[in-house]
């Protein structure tokens, strides 16, 4: 079946602009995660949605970052007033009611 | 919170050799340990995982071992092939929580 999809695959923006990144999880998966991978680095947790529970936002690096998940499916990660240090690959993962997380291909964000 | 260390950072082997990547974790509450393979320009792909009630798990040429007492877990790849070349990440979590990742191992398999 279809895996996790993310759009856009690449995004180039100017410093100070806002960006929205989209994630479509695997159908039926109740949990959705956002991670960030900086160049040559490991994966850093950002935010986690599980069903109708309040999201775990403990990994968001600043209040410029926010995310929502509509209807328990699609999620959007928004970065306001982008900075150069926001440049990274943003990865989304979804999970059924188990621990396994399945990742999408990521969105490469470049802030000029 | 959880901290995962991964070694080595790079590993070069000849085709047909075995490769071993090791990770340690700090939180004794962690009970799920996945391994991911990431190829250039792609998202991480789950290749094998192990839960804390199991000591070893195999899937064809890939195996994972877990030592809960020592808080160690390892990935073993036998009969390596050039297509095994990628970056491998270990991770740990306590259930339906965020994954805490190691820093990755770049595996290069030479023909």
mmCIF file of C-alpha atoms in Angstrom:
data_model
loop_
_atom_site.group_PDB
_atom_site.id
_atom_site.type_symbol
_atom_site.label_atom_id
_atom_site.label_comp_id
_atom_site.label_asym_id
_atom_site.label_seq_id
_atom_site.Cartn_x
_atom_site.Cartn_y
_atom_site.Cartn_z
ATOM 1 C CA UNK A 1 0.000 0.000 0.000
ATOM 2 C CA UNK A 2 0.904 3.667 -0.073
ATOM 3 C CA UNK A 3 3.514 4.859 2.356
ATOM 4 C CA UNK A 4 3.879 8.176 4.115
ATOM 5 C CA UNK A 5 3.995 11.039 1.659
ATOM 6 C CA UNK A 6 5.359 14.532 2.204
ATOM 7 C CA UNK A 7 5.166 17.711 0.198
ATOM 8 C CA UNK A 8 6.910 19.597 -1.103
ATOM 9 C CA UNK A 9 10.006 17.448 -1.572
ATOM 10 C CA UNK A 10 12.150 20.565 -1.685
ATOM 11 C CA UNK A 11 11.492 24.071 -0.462
ATOM 12 C CA UNK A 12 13.747 27.090 -0.851
ATOM 13 C CA UNK A 13 12.711 30.207 1.005
ATOM 14 C CA UNK A 14 14.134 33.507 2.087
ATOM 15 C CA UNK A 15 15.002 34.289 5.668
ATOM 16 C CA UNK A 16 12.003 35.727 7.480
ATOM 17 C CA UNK A 17 9.356 34.030 5.349
ATOM 18 C CA UNK A 18 6.865 31.479 6.693
ATOM 19 C CA UNK A 19 6.746 27.925 5.321
ATOM 20 C CA UNK A 20 4.258 25.068 5.564
ATOM 21 C CA UNK A 21 5.267 21.450 5.208
ATOM 22 C CA UNK A 22 2.683 18.738 4.673
ATOM 23 C CA UNK A 23 2.547 15.105 5.733
ATOM 24 C CA UNK A 24 0.048 12.467 4.618
ATOM 25 C CA UNK A 25 0.374 9.451 6.922
ATOM 26 C CA UNK A 26 -0.383 5.851 6.096
ATOM 27 C CA UNK A 27 -4.130 5.347 6.157
ATOM 28 C CA UNK A 28 -5.362 4.115 9.512
ATOM 29 C CA UNK A 29 -2.233 5.042 11.438
ATOM 30 C CA UNK A 30 -3.194 6.800 14.656
ATOM 31 C CA UNK A 31 0.176 8.276 15.570
ATOM 32 C CA UNK A 32 2.123 10.891 13.606
ATOM 33 C CA UNK A 33 5.585 12.270 14.318
ATOM 34 C CA UNK A 34 7.738 15.062 12.975
ATOM 35 C CA UNK A 35 11.539 14.881 13.132
ATOM 36 C CA UNK A 36 14.288 17.128 11.811
ATOM 37 C CA UNK A 37 17.573 15.975 10.301
ATOM 38 C CA UNK A 38 20.268 18.570 9.875
ATOM 39 C CA UNK A 39 23.055 17.998 7.360
ATOM 40 C CA UNK A 40 25.060 14.937 8.337
ATOM 41 C CA UNK A 41 23.286 14.692 11.680
ATOM 42 C CA UNK A 42 20.939 12.306 13.360
ATOM 43 C CA UNK A 43 17.222 12.721 13.708
ATOM 44 C CA UNK A 44 15.805 15.163 16.232
ATOM 45 C CA UNK A 45 12.246 14.763 17.526
ATOM 46 C CA UNK A 46 9.941 17.759 17.077
ATOM 47 C CA UNK A 47 6.306 16.847 17.832
ATOM 48 C CA UNK A 48 4.039 13.813 18.221
ATOM 49 C CA UNK A 49 0.289 13.377 17.693
ATOM 50 C CA UNK A 50 -1.601 10.345 19.025
ATOM 51 C CA UNK A 51 -5.291 10.102 18.205
ATOM 52 C CA UNK A 52 -7.299 12.838 19.882
ATOM 53 C CA UNK A 53 -4.809 13.367 22.696
ATOM 54 C CA UNK A 54 -2.970 16.635 23.192
ATOM 55 C CA UNK A 55 0.218 16.589 21.098
ATOM 56 C CA UNK A 56 3.651 16.190 22.662
ATOM 57 C CA UNK A 57 5.358 19.428 21.613
ATOM 58 C CA UNK A 58 8.425 18.936 23.776
ATOM 59 C CA UNK A 59 10.824 18.813 20.834
ATOM 60 C CA UNK A 60 9.837 22.047 19.109
ATOM 61 C CA UNK A 61 12.959 24.253 19.168
ATOM 62 C CA UNK A 62 11.164 27.600 19.404
ATOM 63 C CA UNK A 63 7.724 29.198 19.309
ATOM 64 C CA UNK A 64 8.260 29.847 15.604
ATOM 65 C CA UNK A 65 7.475 26.170 15.074
ATOM 66 C CA UNK A 66 3.951 24.788 15.240
ATOM 67 C CA UNK A 67 2.072 21.831 13.856
ATOM 68 C CA UNK A 68 -1.467 20.648 13.546
ATOM 69 C CA UNK A 69 -3.168 17.473 12.526
ATOM 70 C CA UNK A 70 -6.588 17.796 10.968
ATOM 71 C CA UNK A 71 -9.190 15.052 11.208
ATOM 72 C CA UNK A 72 -6.673 12.648 12.645
ATOM 73 C CA UNK A 73 -4.934 12.366 9.282
ATOM 74 C CA UNK A 74 -2.972 15.022 7.396
ATOM 75 C CA UNK A 75 -0.503 17.124 9.358
ATOM 76 C CA UNK A 76 1.078 20.490 8.611
ATOM 77 C CA UNK A 77 4.296 21.756 10.186
ATOM 78 C CA UNK A 78 4.574 25.533 10.060
ATOM 79 C CA UNK A 79 7.760 27.486 10.581
ATOM 80 C CA UNK A 80 7.297 31.230 10.959
ATOM 81 C CA UNK A 81 9.960 33.825 10.266
ATOM 82 C CA UNK A 82 12.414 31.203 9.021
ATOM 83 C CA UNK A 83 16.062 31.448 9.964
ATOM 84 C CA UNK A 84 19.090 29.941 8.234
ATOM 85 C CA UNK A 85 19.517 27.453 11.087
ATOM 86 C CA UNK A 86 16.096 26.044 10.185
ATOM 87 C CA UNK A 87 17.623 24.558 7.026
ATOM 88 C CA UNK A 88 17.301 20.794 7.331
ATOM 89 C CA UNK A 89 15.336 17.805 6.124
ATOM 90 C CA UNK A 90 11.988 17.575 7.882
ATOM 91 C CA UNK A 91 10.785 13.999 8.209
ATOM 92 C CA UNK A 92 7.327 12.766 9.052
ATOM 93 C CA UNK A 93 6.555 9.298 10.382
ATOM 94 C CA UNK A 94 3.335 7.497 11.159
ATOM 95 C CA UNK A 95 2.582 4.493 13.297
ATOM 96 C CA UNK A 96 -0.286 2.104 13.898
ATOM 97 C CA UNK A 97 -1.147 1.299 17.496
ATOM 98 C CA UNK A 98 2.249 -0.309 17.961
ATOM 99 C CA UNK A 99 5.717 1.140 18.307
ATOM 100 C CA UNK A 100 6.908 0.863 14.699
ATOM 101 C CA UNK A 101 7.324 4.197 12.943
ATOM 102 C CA UNK A 102 7.356 4.445 9.165
ATOM 103 C CA UNK A 103 8.992 7.462 7.613
ATOM 104 C CA UNK A 104 8.202 9.517 4.569
ATOM 105 C CA UNK A 105 10.827 10.774 2.112
ATOM 106 C CA UNK A 106 11.170 14.126 3.849
ATOM 107 C CA UNK A 107 11.064 17.781 2.816
ATOM 108 C CA UNK A 108 14.428 19.441 2.275
ATOM 109 C CA UNK A 109 14.139 23.043 3.482
ATOM 110 C CA UNK A 110 16.739 25.585 2.502
ATOM 111 C CA UNK A 111 16.581 29.056 4.017
ATOM 112 C CA UNK A 112 18.643 31.606 2.126
ATOM 113 C CA UNK B 1 15.759 11.554 29.261
ATOM 114 C CA UNK B 2 17.000 8.821 26.965
ATOM 115 C CA UNK B 3 20.412 9.074 25.342
ATOM 116 C CA UNK B 4 21.586 6.717 22.595
ATOM 117 C CA UNK B 5 25.206 6.356 21.557
ATOM 118 C CA UNK B 6 26.197 4.594 18.348
ATOM 119 C CA UNK B 7 29.528 3.243 17.126
ATOM 120 C CA UNK B 8 31.340 3.263 14.808
ATOM 121 C CA UNK B 9 30.517 6.412 12.881
ATOM 122 C CA UNK B 10 31.927 4.889 9.696
ATOM 123 C CA UNK B 11 32.503 1.272 8.737
ATOM 124 C CA UNK B 12 34.153 -0.036 5.581
ATOM 125 C CA UNK B 13 33.986 -3.730 4.716
ATOM 126 C CA UNK B 14 34.607 -5.924 1.726
ATOM 127 C CA UNK B 15 31.689 -7.559 -0.002
ATOM 128 C CA UNK B 16 30.862 -10.821 1.733
ATOM 129 C CA UNK B 17 32.237 -9.751 5.098
ATOM 130 C CA UNK B 18 30.094 -9.196 8.176
ATOM 131 C CA UNK B 19 29.338 -5.781 9.655
ATOM 132 C CA UNK B 20 28.452 -5.006 13.261
ATOM 133 C CA UNK B 21 27.095 -1.714 14.570
ATOM 134 C CA UNK B 22 26.695 -1.163 18.290
ATOM 135 C CA UNK B 23 24.454 1.097 20.348
ATOM 136 C CA UNK B 24 24.028 1.808 24.018
ATOM 137 C CA UNK B 25 21.072 3.456 25.713
ATOM 138 C CA UNK B 26 20.652 5.086 29.082
ATOM 139 C CA UNK B 27 16.979 4.763 30.061
ATOM 140 C CA UNK B 28 16.123 1.366 31.549
ATOM 141 C CA UNK B 29 12.443 2.060 30.740
ATOM 142 C CA UNK B 30 13.153 1.834 27.004
ATOM 143 C CA UNK B 31 11.569 -1.297 25.601
ATOM 144 C CA UNK B 32 11.628 -0.972 21.814
ATOM 145 C CA UNK B 33 14.750 -0.742 19.670
ATOM 146 C CA UNK B 34 14.415 -0.272 15.897
ATOM 147 C CA UNK B 35 17.117 -0.024 13.274
ATOM 148 C CA UNK B 36 16.754 2.147 10.201
ATOM 149 C CA UNK B 37 18.619 2.232 6.900
ATOM 150 C CA UNK B 38 18.823 5.566 5.135
ATOM 151 C CA UNK B 39 19.976 5.878 1.556
ATOM 152 C CA UNK B 40 21.032 9.179 0.080
ATOM 153 C CA UNK B 41 18.082 11.505 -0.473
ATOM 154 C CA UNK B 42 15.554 9.144 1.076
ATOM 155 C CA UNK B 43 13.750 8.798 4.364
ATOM 156 C CA UNK B 44 14.841 6.201 6.933
ATOM 157 C CA UNK B 45 13.589 2.690 6.232
ATOM 158 C CA UNK B 46 12.789 0.358 9.126
ATOM 159 C CA UNK B 47 14.824 -2.808 8.575
ATOM 160 C CA UNK B 48 14.510 -4.685 11.847
ATOM 161 C CA UNK B 49 13.441 -4.079 15.414
ATOM 162 C CA UNK B 50 13.552 -5.805 18.765
ATOM 163 C CA UNK B 51 11.513 -5.515 21.934
ATOM 164 C CA UNK B 52 12.869 -5.815 25.427
ATOM 165 C CA UNK B 53 11.347 -9.249 26.055
ATOM 166 C CA UNK B 54 13.520 -10.770 23.310
ATOM 167 C CA UNK B 55 17.297 -11.236 23.252
ATOM 168 C CA UNK B 56 17.836 -11.786 19.541
ATOM 169 C CA UNK B 57 15.932 -11.487 16.290
ATOM 170 C CA UNK B 58 16.951 -12.500 12.764
ATOM 171 C CA UNK B 59 15.660 -11.658 9.324
ATOM 172 C CA UNK B 60 17.675 -13.269 6.539
ATOM 173 C CA UNK B 61 21.116 -11.599 6.574
ATOM 174 C CA UNK B 62 20.231 -9.152 9.331
ATOM 175 C CA UNK B 63 20.125 -9.829 13.062
ATOM 176 C CA UNK B 64 19.754 -7.692 16.140
ATOM 177 C CA UNK B 65 20.816 -8.596 19.666
ATOM 178 C CA UNK B 66 19.809 -6.926 22.913
ATOM 179 C CA UNK B 67 21.494 -7.036 26.304
ATOM 180 C CA UNK B 68 19.112 -5.317 28.720
ATOM 181 C CA UNK B 69 21.452 -5.634 31.672
ATOM 182 C CA UNK B 70 24.249 -3.798 29.913
ATOM 183 C CA UNK B 71 21.831 -1.568 27.954
ATOM 184 C CA UNK B 72 23.503 -2.578 24.685
ATOM 185 C CA UNK B 73 21.997 -3.560 21.363
ATOM 186 C CA UNK B 74 23.712 -4.392 18.096
ATOM 187 C CA UNK B 75 22.967 -4.820 14.406
ATOM 188 C CA UNK B 76 24.695 -7.655 12.568
ATOM 189 C CA UNK B 77 24.737 -7.859 8.784
ATOM 190 C CA UNK B 78 26.230 -11.011 7.271
ATOM 191 C CA UNK B 79 27.390 -11.584 3.685
ATOM 192 C CA UNK B 80 27.359 -7.873 2.991
ATOM 193 C CA UNK B 81 26.552 -6.648 -0.504
ATOM 194 C CA UNK B 82 27.251 -3.283 -2.166
ATOM 195 C CA UNK B 83 23.557 -2.425 -1.901
ATOM 196 C CA UNK B 84 23.902 -2.576 1.884
ATOM 197 C CA UNK B 85 25.926 0.641 1.658
ATOM 198 C CA UNK B 86 23.939 3.345 3.464
ATOM 199 C CA UNK B 87 23.684 5.144 6.794
ATOM 200 C CA UNK B 88 22.254 3.031 9.589
ATOM 201 C CA UNK B 89 20.565 4.494 12.661
ATOM 202 C CA UNK B 90 19.655 2.785 15.886
ATOM 203 C CA UNK B 91 16.936 4.173 18.121
ATOM 204 C CA UNK B 92 15.247 3.545 21.440
ATOM 205 C CA UNK B 93 11.893 4.379 22.959
ATOM 206 C CA UNK B 94 9.559 3.340 25.732
ATOM 207 C CA UNK B 95 6.455 2.434 23.770
ATOM 208 C CA UNK B 96 4.409 4.883 21.762
ATOM 209 C CA UNK B 97 6.785 7.732 22.352
ATOM 210 C CA UNK B 98 9.336 9.668 20.360
ATOM 211 C CA UNK B 99 12.271 7.720 19.019
ATOM 212 C CA UNK B 100 15.661 8.789 20.319
ATOM 213 C CA UNK B 101 18.212 8.123 17.608
ATOM 214 C CA UNK B 102 21.877 7.374 17.599
ATOM 215 C CA UNK B 103 24.146 9.528 15.473
ATOM 216 C CA UNK B 104 24.331 7.050 12.609
ATOM 217 C CA UNK B 105 26.884 4.730 11.037
ATOM 218 C CA UNK B 106 27.938 5.138 7.432
ATOM 219 C CA UNK B 107 28.495 1.640 6.049
ATOM 220 C CA UNK B 108 30.479 1.255 2.842
ATOM 221 C CA UNK B 109 30.621 -2.175 1.226
ATOM 222 C CA UNK B 110 33.298 -2.439 -1.433
ATOM 223 C CA UNK B 111 32.951 -4.946 -4.273
#
